[in-house]
Amino acid sequence: MSMLVEDNPAAHQFEILVDDSLAGFAAYEQRPGVVVFTHTEVEPAYEGHGVGSTLAREALDQVRNRGDRVVARCPFISAYIDRHPDYRELLVDPDRKA
């Protein structure tokens, strides 16, 4: 199973493709220097296969590489950051979840 995460700025979301099929997305609002994650969804057929975690990790890595910060309004992204504290540095306010 090959997975690819791409930013789709026109749709305001990071998308994960599994074997060239759209398997999920992490929606966001772009603000100057800040990405506000609002909602993450994985298609039911792909749940339990690490698709959501791969999407979160690679989306956060892309945000980090751009030099942007994160507001994690999305519970999935927030929980991912809680489980992977090396991403806490991306949070606009690390002591505030949303």
Backbone atoms as SQL, in Angstrom:
CREATE TABLE atoms (id INTEGER PRIMARY KEY, chain TEXT, resi INTEGER, resn TEXT, atom TEXT, x REAL, y REAL, z REAL);
INSERT INTO atoms VALUES
  (1, 'A', 1, 'MET', 'N', 0.862, -1.182, 0.000),
  (2, 'A', 1, 'MET', 'CA', 0.000, 0.000, 0.000),
  (3, 'A', 1, 'MET', 'C', 0.900, 1.235, 0.000),
  (4, 'A', 2, 'SER', 'N', 0.842, 2.034, -1.060),
  (5, 'A', 2, 'SER', 'CA', 1.635, 3.262, -1.111),
  (6, 'A', 2, 'SER', 'C', 0.768, 4.439, -0.690),
  (7, 'A', 3, 'MET', 'N', 1.340, 5.318, 0.152),
  (8, 'A', 3, 'MET', 'CA', 0.622, 6.494, 0.644),
  (9, 'A', 3, 'MET', 'C', 1.389, 7.744, 0.282),
  (10, 'A', 4, 'LEU', 'N', 0.653, 8.753, -0.161),
  (11, 'A', 4, 'LEU', 'CA', 1.240, 10.032, -0.534),
  (12, 'A', 4, 'LEU', 'C', 0.371, 11.139, 0.047),
  (13, 'A', 5, 'VAL', 'N', 1.002, 12.070, 0.751),
  (14, 'A', 5, 'VAL', 'CA', 0.276, 13.215, 1.317),
  (15, 'A', 5, 'VAL', 'C', 0.671, 14.451, 0.523),
  (16, 'A', 6, 'GLU', 'N', -0.348, 15.147, 0.021),
  (17, 'A', 6, 'GLU', 'CA', -0.128, 16.363, -0.766),
  (18, 'A', 6, 'GLU', 'C', -0.989, 17.492, -0.216),
  (19, 'A', 7, 'ASP', 'N', -0.426, 18.685, -0.225),
  (20, 'A', 7, 'ASP', 'CA', -1.200, 19.870, 0.125),
  (21, 'A', 7, 'ASP', 'C', -2.018, 20.274, -1.099),
  (22, 'A', 8, 'ASN', 'N', -3.290, 20.529, -0.890),
  (23, 'A', 8, 'ASN', 'CA', -4.159, 21.030, -1.952),
  (24, 'A', 8, 'ASN', 'C', -4.662, 22.401, -1.498),
  (25, 'A', 9, 'PRO', 'N', -3.850, 23.455, -1.731),
  (26, 'A', 9, 'PRO', 'CA', -4.217, 24.789, -1.230),
  (27, 'A', 9, 'PRO', 'C', -5.554, 25.286, -1.761),
  (28, 'A', 10, 'ALA', 'N', -5.914, 24.927, -2.977),
  (29, 'A', 10, 'ALA', 'CA', -7.191, 25.384, -3.542),
  (30, 'A', 10, 'ALA', 'C', -8.374, 24.839, -2.743),
  (31, 'A', 11, 'ALA', 'N', -8.233, 23.633, -2.210),
  (32, 'A', 11, 'ALA', 'CA', -9.303, 23.014, -1.412),
  (33, 'A', 11, 'ALA', 'C', -9.084, 23.227, 0.086),
  (34, 'A', 12, 'HIS', 'N', -7.988, 23.885, 0.466),
  (35, 'A', 12, 'HIS', 'CA', -7.648, 24.127, 1.874),
  (36, 'A', 12, 'HIS', 'C', -7.577, 22.825, 2.659),
  (37, 'A', 13, 'GLN', 'N', -6.822, 21.862, 2.109),
  (38, 'A', 13, 'GLN', 'CA', -6.676, 20.598, 2.825),
  (39, 'A', 13, 'GLN', 'C', -5.438, 19.846, 2.358),
  (40, 'A', 14, 'PHE', 'N', -4.899, 19.087, 3.304),
  (41, 'A', 14, 'PHE', 'CA', -3.888, 18.100, 2.971),
  (42, 'A', 14, 'PHE', 'C', -4.646, 16.830, 2.638),
  (43, 'A', 15, 'GLU', 'N', -4.268, 16.177, 1.560),
  (44, 'A', 15, 'GLU', 'CA', -4.960, 14.971, 1.111),
  (45, 'A', 15, 'GLU', 'C', -4.004, 13.795, 1.141),
  (46, 'A', 16, 'ILE', 'N', -4.521, 12.627, 1.534),
  (47, 'A', 16, 'ILE', 'CA', -3.708, 11.425, 1.496),
  (48, 'A', 16, 'ILE', 'C', -4.269, 10.491, 0.436),
  (49, 'A', 17, 'LEU', 'N', -3.368, 10.090, -0.461),
  (50, 'A', 17, 'LEU', 'CA', -3.724, 9.153, -1.518),
  (51, 'A', 17, 'LEU', 'C', -3.142, 7.794, -1.162),
  (52, 'A', 18, 'VAL', 'N', -3.972, 6.779, -1.232),
  (53, 'A', 18, 'VAL', 'CA', -3.518, 5.410, -1.021),
  (54, 'A', 18, 'VAL', 'C', -3.696, 4.695, -2.350),
  (55, 'A', 19, 'ASP', 'N', -2.583, 4.245, -2.898),
  (56, 'A', 19, 'ASP', 'CA', -2.604, 3.609, -4.227),
  (57, 'A', 19, 'ASP', 'C', -3.395, 4.465, -5.223),
  (58, 'A', 20, 'ASP', 'N', -3.119, 5.780, -5.205),
  (59, 'A', 20, 'ASP', 'CA', -3.711, 6.767, -6.121),
  (60, 'A', 20, 'ASP', 'C', -5.188, 7.062, -5.889),
  (61, 'A', 21, 'SER', 'N', -5.767, 6.576, -4.788),
  (62, 'A', 21, 'SER', 'CA', -7.164, 6.894, -4.451),
  (63, 'A', 21, 'SER', 'C', -7.186, 7.800, -3.225),
  (64, 'A', 22, 'LEU', 'N', -8.055, 8.819, -3.263),
  (65, 'A', 22, 'LEU', 'CA', -8.180, 9.720, -2.122),
  (66, 'A', 22, 'LEU', 'C', -8.731, 8.938, -0.927),
  (67, 'A', 23, 'ALA', 'N', -7.946, 8.870, 0.145),
  (68, 'A', 23, 'ALA', 'CA', -8.326, 8.078, 1.316),
  (69, 'A', 23, 'ALA', 'C', -8.689, 8.942, 2.508),
  (70, 'A', 24, 'GLY', 'N', -8.351, 10.220, 2.459),
  (71, 'A', 24, 'GLY', 'CA', -8.677, 11.096, 3.574),
  (72, 'A', 24, 'GLY', 'C', -8.111, 12.479, 3.363),
  (73, 'A', 25, 'PHE', 'N', -8.441, 13.371, 4.307),
  (74, 'A', 25, 'PHE', 'CA', -7.957, 14.746, 4.221),
  (75, 'A', 25, 'PHE', 'C', -7.915, 15.379, 5.603),
  (76, 'A', 26, 'ALA', 'N', -7.101, 16.399, 5.721),
  (77, 'A', 26, 'ALA', 'CA', -7.044, 17.249, 6.908),
  (78, 'A', 26, 'ALA', 'C', -7.316, 18.669, 6.430),
  (79, 'A', 27, 'ALA', 'N', -8.492, 19.168, 6.756),
  (80, 'A', 27, 'ALA', 'CA', -8.893, 20.509, 6.319),
  (81, 'A', 27, 'ALA', 'C', -8.231, 21.571, 7.205),
  (82, 'A', 28, 'TYR', 'N', -7.956, 22.718, 6.592),
  (83, 'A', 28, 'TYR', 'CA', -7.315, 23.795, 7.348),
  (84, 'A', 28, 'TYR', 'C', -7.731, 25.157, 6.816),
  (85, 'A', 29, 'GLU', 'N', -7.480, 26.153, 7.648),
  (86, 'A', 29, 'GLU', 'CA', -7.585, 27.554, 7.258),
  (87, 'A', 29, 'GLU', 'C', -6.167, 28.098, 7.283),
  (88, 'A', 30, 'GLN', 'N', -5.750, 28.734, 6.201),
  (89, 'A', 30, 'GLN', 'CA', -4.404, 29.325, 6.150),
  (90, 'A', 30, 'GLN', 'C', -4.479, 30.764, 6.590),
  (91, 'A', 31, 'ARG', 'N', -3.662, 31.108, 7.541),
  (92, 'A', 31, 'ARG', 'CA', -3.509, 32.496, 7.976),
  (93, 'A', 31, 'ARG', 'C', -2.030, 32.836, 7.830),
  (94, 'A', 32, 'PRO', 'N', -1.669, 34.095, 7.873),
  (95, 'A', 32, 'PRO', 'CA', -0.246, 34.432, 7.705),
  (96, 'A', 32, 'PRO', 'C', 0.623, 33.703, 8.742),
  (97, 'A', 33, 'GLY', 'N', 1.439, 32.766, 8.271),
  (98, 'A', 33, 'GLY', 'CA', 2.359, 32.048, 9.137),
  (99, 'A', 33, 'GLY', 'C', 1.734, 30.980, 10.015),
  (100, 'A', 34, 'VAL', 'N', 0.420, 30.749, 9.852),
  (101, 'A', 34, 'VAL', 'CA', -0.284, 29.808, 10.725),
  (102, 'A', 34, 'VAL', 'C', -1.242, 28.940, 9.907),
  (103, 'A', 35, 'VAL', 'N', -1.238, 27.640, 10.202),
  (104, 'A', 35, 'VAL', 'CA', -2.198, 26.709, 9.631),
  (105, 'A', 35, 'VAL', 'C', -3.130, 26.274, 10.758),
  (106, 'A', 36, 'VAL', 'N', -4.429, 26.548, 10.598),
  (107, 'A', 36, 'VAL', 'CA', -5.429, 26.168, 11.592),
  (108, 'A', 36, 'VAL', 'C', -6.111, 24.898, 11.093),
  (109, 'A', 37, 'PHE', 'N', -5.766, 23.750, 11.697),
  (110, 'A', 37, 'PHE', 'CA', -6.404, 22.491, 11.317),
  (111, 'A', 37, 'PHE', 'C', -7.795, 22.442, 11.930),
  (112, 'A', 38, 'THR', 'N', -8.805, 22.210, 11.091),
  (113, 'A', 38, 'THR', 'CA', -10.190, 22.273, 11.550),
  (114, 'A', 38, 'THR', 'C', -10.905, 20.921, 11.560),
  (115, 'A', 39, 'HIS', 'N', -10.481, 19.999, 10.689),
  (116, 'A', 39, 'HIS', 'CA', -11.212, 18.723, 10.581),
  (117, 'A', 39, 'HIS', 'C', -10.358, 17.717, 9.817),
  (118, 'A', 40, 'THR', 'N', -10.360, 16.478, 10.293),
  (119, 'A', 40, 'THR', 'CA', -9.663, 15.404, 9.594),
  (120, 'A', 40, 'THR', 'C', -10.641, 14.263, 9.382),
  (121, 'A', 41, 'GLU', 'N', -10.584, 13.684, 8.197),
  (122, 'A', 41, 'GLU', 'CA', -11.469, 12.572, 7.859),
  (123, 'A', 41, 'GLU', 'C', -10.685, 11.516, 7.088),
  (124, 'A', 42, 'VAL', 'N', -10.932, 10.242, 7.435),
  (125, 'A', 42, 'VAL', 'CA', -10.358, 9.119, 6.694),
  (126, 'A', 42, 'VAL', 'C', -11.527, 8.254, 6.236),
  (127, 'A', 43, 'GLU', 'N', -11.497, 7.863, 4.975),
  (128, 'A', 43, 'GLU', 'CA', -12.558, 7.006, 4.446),
  (129, 'A', 43, 'GLU', 'C', -12.622, 5.709, 5.258),
  (130, 'A', 44, 'PRO', 'N', -13.829, 5.232, 5.575),
  (131, 'A', 44, 'PRO', 'CA', -13.977, 4.034, 6.409),
  (132, 'A', 44, 'PRO', 'C', -13.167, 2.832, 5.921),
  (133, 'A', 45, 'ALA', 'N', -13.046, 2.648, 4.632),
  (134, 'A', 45, 'ALA', 'CA', -12.302, 1.496, 4.092),
  (135, 'A', 45, 'ALA', 'C', -10.824, 1.528, 4.472),
  (136, 'A', 46, 'TYR', 'N', -10.311, 2.721, 4.848),
  (137, 'A', 46, 'TYR', 'CA', -8.888, 2.858, 5.149),
  (138, 'A', 46, 'TYR', 'C', -8.607, 2.995, 6.645),
  (139, 'A', 47, 'GLU', 'N', -9.652, 3.012, 7.467),
  (140, 'A', 47, 'GLU', 'CA', -9.454, 3.157, 8.906),
  (141, 'A', 47, 'GLU', 'C', -8.718, 1.932, 9.455),
  (142, 'A', 48, 'GLY', 'N', -7.866, 2.184, 10.445),
  (143, 'A', 48, 'GLY', 'CA', -7.144, 1.094, 11.078),
  (144, 'A', 48, 'GLY', 'C', -5.904, 0.636, 10.334),
  (145, 'A', 49, 'HIS', 'N', -5.501, 1.384, 9.304),
  (146, 'A', 49, 'HIS', 'CA', -4.325, 1.016, 8.516),
  (147, 'A', 49, 'HIS', 'C', -3.213, 2.065, 8.605),
  (148, 'A', 50, 'GLY', 'N', -3.315, 2.969, 9.581),
  (149, 'A', 50, 'GLY', 'CA', -2.292, 3.990, 9.754),
  (150, 'A', 50, 'GLY', 'C', -2.414, 5.169, 8.821),
  (151, 'A', 51, 'VAL', 'N', -3.526, 5.235, 8.093),
  (152, 'A', 51, 'VAL', 'CA', -3.706, 6.319, 7.125),
  (153, 'A', 51, 'VAL', 'C', -3.828, 7.666, 7.839),
  (154, 'A', 52, 'GLY', 'N', -4.629, 7.730, 8.892),
  (155, 'A', 52, 'GLY', 'CA', -4.809, 8.981, 9.629),
  (156, 'A', 52, 'GLY', 'C', -3.511, 9.465, 10.249),
  (157, 'A', 53, 'SER', 'N', -2.759, 8.555, 10.848),
  (158, 'A', 53, 'SER', 'CA', -1.482, 8.927, 11.464),
  (159, 'A', 53, 'SER', 'C', -0.479, 9.404, 10.421),
  (160, 'A', 54, 'THR', 'N', -0.436, 8.731, 9.287),
  (161, 'A', 54, 'THR', 'CA', 0.464, 9.158, 8.205),
  (162, 'A', 54, 'THR', 'C', 0.064, 10.541, 7.701),
  (163, 'A', 55, 'LEU', 'N', -1.225, 10.768, 7.546),
  (164, 'A', 55, 'LEU', 'CA', -1.725, 12.065, 7.103),
  (165, 'A', 55, 'LEU', 'C', -1.324, 13.151, 8.095),
  (166, 'A', 56, 'ALA', 'N', -1.560, 12.914, 9.384),
  (167, 'A', 56, 'ALA', 'CA', -1.221, 13.914, 10.406),
  (168, 'A', 56, 'ALA', 'C', 0.277, 14.192, 10.415),
  (169, 'A', 57, 'ARG', 'N', 1.089, 13.145, 10.448),
  (170, 'A', 57, 'ARG', 'CA', 2.545, 13.307, 10.514),
  (171, 'A', 57, 'ARG', 'C', 3.075, 14.081, 9.313),
  (172, 'A', 58, 'GLU', 'N', 2.667, 13.680, 8.134),
  (173, 'A', 58, 'GLU', 'CA', 3.219, 14.323, 6.931),
  (174, 'A', 58, 'GLU', 'C', 2.679, 15.739, 6.739),
  (175, 'A', 59, 'ALA', 'N', 1.432, 15.982, 7.114),
  (176, 'A', 59, 'ALA', 'CA', 0.899, 17.347, 7.039),
  (177, 'A', 59, 'ALA', 'C', 1.662, 18.247, 8.004),
  (178, 'A', 60, 'LEU', 'N', 1.889, 17.768, 9.229),
  (179, 'A', 60, 'LEU', 'CA', 2.635, 18.570, 10.207),
  (180, 'A', 60, 'LEU', 'C', 4.078, 18.778, 9.761),
  (181, 'A', 61, 'ASP', 'N', 4.675, 17.764, 9.149),
  (182, 'A', 61, 'ASP', 'CA', 6.036, 17.925, 8.638),
  (183, 'A', 61, 'ASP', 'C', 6.086, 18.982, 7.542),
  (184, 'A', 62, 'GLN', 'N', 5.090, 19.004, 6.669),
  (185, 'A', 62, 'GLN', 'CA', 5.070, 20.006, 5.595),
  (186, 'A', 62, 'GLN', 'C', 4.893, 21.407, 6.161),
  (187, 'A', 63, 'VAL', 'N', 4.039, 21.541, 7.180),
  (188, 'A', 63, 'VAL', 'CA', 3.855, 22.840, 7.838),
  (189, 'A', 63, 'VAL', 'C', 5.183, 23.280, 8.471),
  (190, 'A', 64, 'ARG', 'N', 5.854, 22.351, 9.144),
  (191, 'A', 64, 'ARG', 'CA', 7.148, 22.654, 9.776),
  (192, 'A', 64, 'ARG', 'C', 8.160, 23.100, 8.722),
  (193, 'A', 65, 'ASN', 'N', 8.222, 22.391, 7.606),
  (194, 'A', 65, 'ASN', 'CA', 9.191, 22.715, 6.557),
  (195, 'A', 65, 'ASN', 'C', 8.949, 24.091, 5.935),
  (196, 'A', 66, 'ARG', 'N', 7.699, 24.550, 5.958),
  (197, 'A', 66, 'ARG', 'CA', 7.378, 25.894, 5.438),
  (198, 'A', 66, 'ARG', 'C', 7.706, 26.979, 6.448),
  (199, 'A', 67, 'GLY', 'N', 7.916, 26.573, 7.696),
  (200, 'A', 67, 'GLY', 'CA', 8.183, 27.556, 8.745),
  (201, 'A', 67, 'GLY', 'C', 6.918, 28.121, 9.358),
  (202, 'A', 68, 'ASP', 'N', 5.777, 27.492, 9.112),
  (203, 'A', 68, 'ASP', 'CA', 4.514, 27.951, 9.692),
  (204, 'A', 68, 'ASP', 'C', 4.302, 27.334, 11.064),
  (205, 'A', 69, 'ARG', 'N', 3.334, 27.881, 11.790),
  (206, 'A', 69, 'ARG', 'CA', 2.932, 27.364, 13.096),
  (207, 'A', 69, 'ARG', 'C', 1.551, 26.713, 12.941),
  (208, 'A', 70, 'VAL', 'N', 1.057, 26.102, 14.022),
  (209, 'A', 70, 'VAL', 'CA', -0.182, 25.325, 13.966),
  (210, 'A', 70, 'VAL', 'C', -1.127, 25.726, 15.088),
  (211, 'A', 71, 'VAL', 'N', -2.408, 25.780, 14.751),
  (212, 'A', 71, 'VAL', 'CA', -3.493, 25.789, 15.735),
  (213, 'A', 71, 'VAL', 'C', -4.277, 24.515, 15.466),
  (214, 'A', 72, 'ALA', 'N', -4.373, 23.648, 16.479),
  (215, 'A', 72, 'ALA', 'CA', -4.995, 22.332, 16.308),
  (216, 'A', 72, 'ALA', 'C', -6.422, 22.336, 16.844),
  (217, 'A', 73, 'ARG', 'N', -7.339, 22.923, 16.075),
  (218, 'A', 73, 'ARG', 'CA', -8.755, 22.887, 16.456),
  (219, 'A', 73, 'ARG', 'C', -9.355, 21.505, 16.219),
  (220, 'A', 74, 'CYS', 'N', -8.793, 20.783, 15.274),
  (221, 'A', 74, 'CYS', 'CA', -9.252, 19.436, 14.952),
  (222, 'A', 74, 'CYS', 'C', -8.833, 18.483, 16.071),
  (223, 'A', 75, 'PRO', 'N', -9.786, 17.746, 16.658),
  (224, 'A', 75, 'PRO', 'CA', -9.435, 16.821, 17.746),
  (225, 'A', 75, 'PRO', 'C', -8.426, 15.748, 17.331),
  (226, 'A', 76, 'PHE', 'N', -8.477, 15.287, 16.086),
  (227, 'A', 76, 'PHE', 'CA', -7.551, 14.245, 15.646),
  (228, 'A', 76, 'PHE', 'C', -6.126, 14.778, 15.611),
  (229, 'A', 77, 'ILE', 'N', -5.929, 15.957, 15.027),
  (230, 'A', 77, 'ILE', 'CA', -4.591, 16.555, 14.955),
  (231, 'A', 77, 'ILE', 'C', -4.099, 16.894, 16.361),
  (232, 'A', 78, 'SER', 'N', -4.979, 17.407, 17.193),
  (233, 'A', 78, 'SER', 'CA', -4.625, 17.729, 18.571),
  (234, 'A', 78, 'SER', 'C', -4.152, 16.476, 19.320),
  (235, 'A', 79, 'ALA', 'N', -4.894, 15.378, 19.177),
  (236, 'A', 79, 'ALA', 'CA', -4.527, 14.126, 19.846),
  (237, 'A', 79, 'ALA', 'C', -3.209, 13.582, 19.289),
  (238, 'A', 80, 'TYR', 'N', -2.996, 13.732, 17.993),
  (239, 'A', 80, 'TYR', 'CA', -1.742, 13.272, 17.389),
  (240, 'A', 80, 'TYR', 'C', -0.563, 14.031, 18.002),
  (241, 'A', 81, 'ILE', 'N', -0.709, 15.347, 18.132),
  (242, 'A', 81, 'ILE', 'CA', 0.361, 16.158, 18.727),
  (243, 'A', 81, 'ILE', 'C', 0.573, 15.756, 20.188),
  (244, 'A', 82, 'ASP', 'N', -0.495, 15.472, 20.913),
  (245, 'A', 82, 'ASP', 'CA', -0.358, 15.020, 22.303),
  (246, 'A', 82, 'ASP', 'C', 0.453, 13.727, 22.387),
  (247, 'A', 83, 'ARG', 'N', 0.242, 12.822, 21.427),
  (248, 'A', 83, 'ARG', 'CA', 0.954, 11.534, 21.423),
  (249, 'A', 83, 'ARG', 'C', 2.377, 11.648, 20.870),
  (250, 'A', 84, 'HIS', 'N', 2.657, 12.735, 20.159),
  (251, 'A', 84, 'HIS', 'CA', 3.970, 12.945, 19.534),
  (252, 'A', 84, 'HIS', 'C', 4.469, 14.343, 19.917),
  (253, 'A', 85, 'PRO', 'N', 4.990, 14.482, 21.136),
  (254, 'A', 85, 'PRO', 'CA', 5.319, 15.818, 21.662),
  (255, 'A', 85, 'PRO', 'C', 6.375, 16.590, 20.871),
  (256, 'A', 86, 'ASP', 'N', 7.106, 15.915, 19.968),
  (257, 'A', 86, 'ASP', 'CA', 8.078, 16.659, 19.160),
  (258, 'A', 86, 'ASP', 'C', 7.387, 17.640, 18.210),
  (259, 'A', 87, 'TYR', 'N', 6.065, 17.528, 18.065),
  (260, 'A', 87, 'TYR', 'CA', 5.320, 18.487, 17.232),
  (261, 'A', 87, 'TYR', 'C', 4.762, 19.656, 18.044),
  (262, 'A', 88, 'ARG', 'N', 4.873, 19.604, 19.377),
  (263, 'A', 88, 'ARG', 'CA', 4.316, 20.679, 20.216),
  (264, 'A', 88, 'ARG', 'C', 4.940, 22.037, 19.890),
  (265, 'A', 89, 'GLU', 'N', 6.197, 22.017, 19.453),
  (266, 'A', 89, 'GLU', 'CA', 6.877, 23.277, 19.122),
  (267, 'A', 89, 'GLU', 'C', 6.180, 24.026, 17.992),
  (268, 'A', 90, 'LEU', 'N', 5.361, 23.324, 17.200),
  (269, 'A', 90, 'LEU', 'CA', 4.645, 23.966, 16.097),
  (270, 'A', 90, 'LEU', 'C', 3.431, 24.755, 16.578),
  (271, 'A', 91, 'LEU', 'N', 2.936, 24.417, 17.759),
  (272, 'A', 91, 'LEU', 'CA', 1.707, 25.050, 18.228),
  (273, 'A', 91, 'LEU', 'C', 1.924, 26.527, 18.498),
  (274, 'A', 92, 'VAL', 'N', 0.952, 27.341, 18.098),
  (275, 'A', 92, 'VAL', 'CA', 1.020, 28.780, 18.343),
  (276, 'A', 92, 'VAL', 'C', 1.103, 29.024, 19.845),
  (277, 'A', 93, 'ASP', 'N', 0.282, 28.313, 20.598),
  (278, 'A', 93, 'ASP', 'CA', 0.295, 28.402, 22.066),
  (279, 'A', 93, 'ASP', 'C', 0.313, 26.956, 22.581),
  (280, 'A', 94, 'PRO', 'N', 1.496, 26.415, 22.921),
  (281, 'A', 94, 'PRO', 'CA', 1.609, 25.004, 23.294),
  (282, 'A', 94, 'PRO', 'C', 0.793, 24.623, 24.528),
  (283, 'A', 95, 'ASP', 'N', 0.400, 25.597, 25.346),
  (284, 'A', 95, 'ASP', 'CA', -0.382, 25.272, 26.551),
  (285, 'A', 95, 'ASP', 'C', -1.875, 25.287, 26.290),
  (286, 'A', 96, 'ARG', 'N', -2.262, 25.640, 25.078),
  (287, 'A', 96, 'ARG', 'CA', -3.678, 25.728, 24.721),
  (288, 'A', 96, 'ARG', 'C', -3.951, 24.762, 23.582),
  (289, 'A', 97, 'LYS', 'N', -4.967, 23.940, 23.713),
  (290, 'A', 97, 'LYS', 'CA', -5.242, 22.899, 22.717),
  (291, 'A', 97, 'LYS', 'C', -5.841, 23.477, 21.440),
  (292, 'A', 98, 'ALA', 'N', -6.705, 24.463, 21.556),
  (293, 'A', 98, 'ALA', 'CA', -7.374, 24.978, 20.352),
  (294, 'A', 98, 'ALA', 'C', -7.237, 26.472, 20.269);
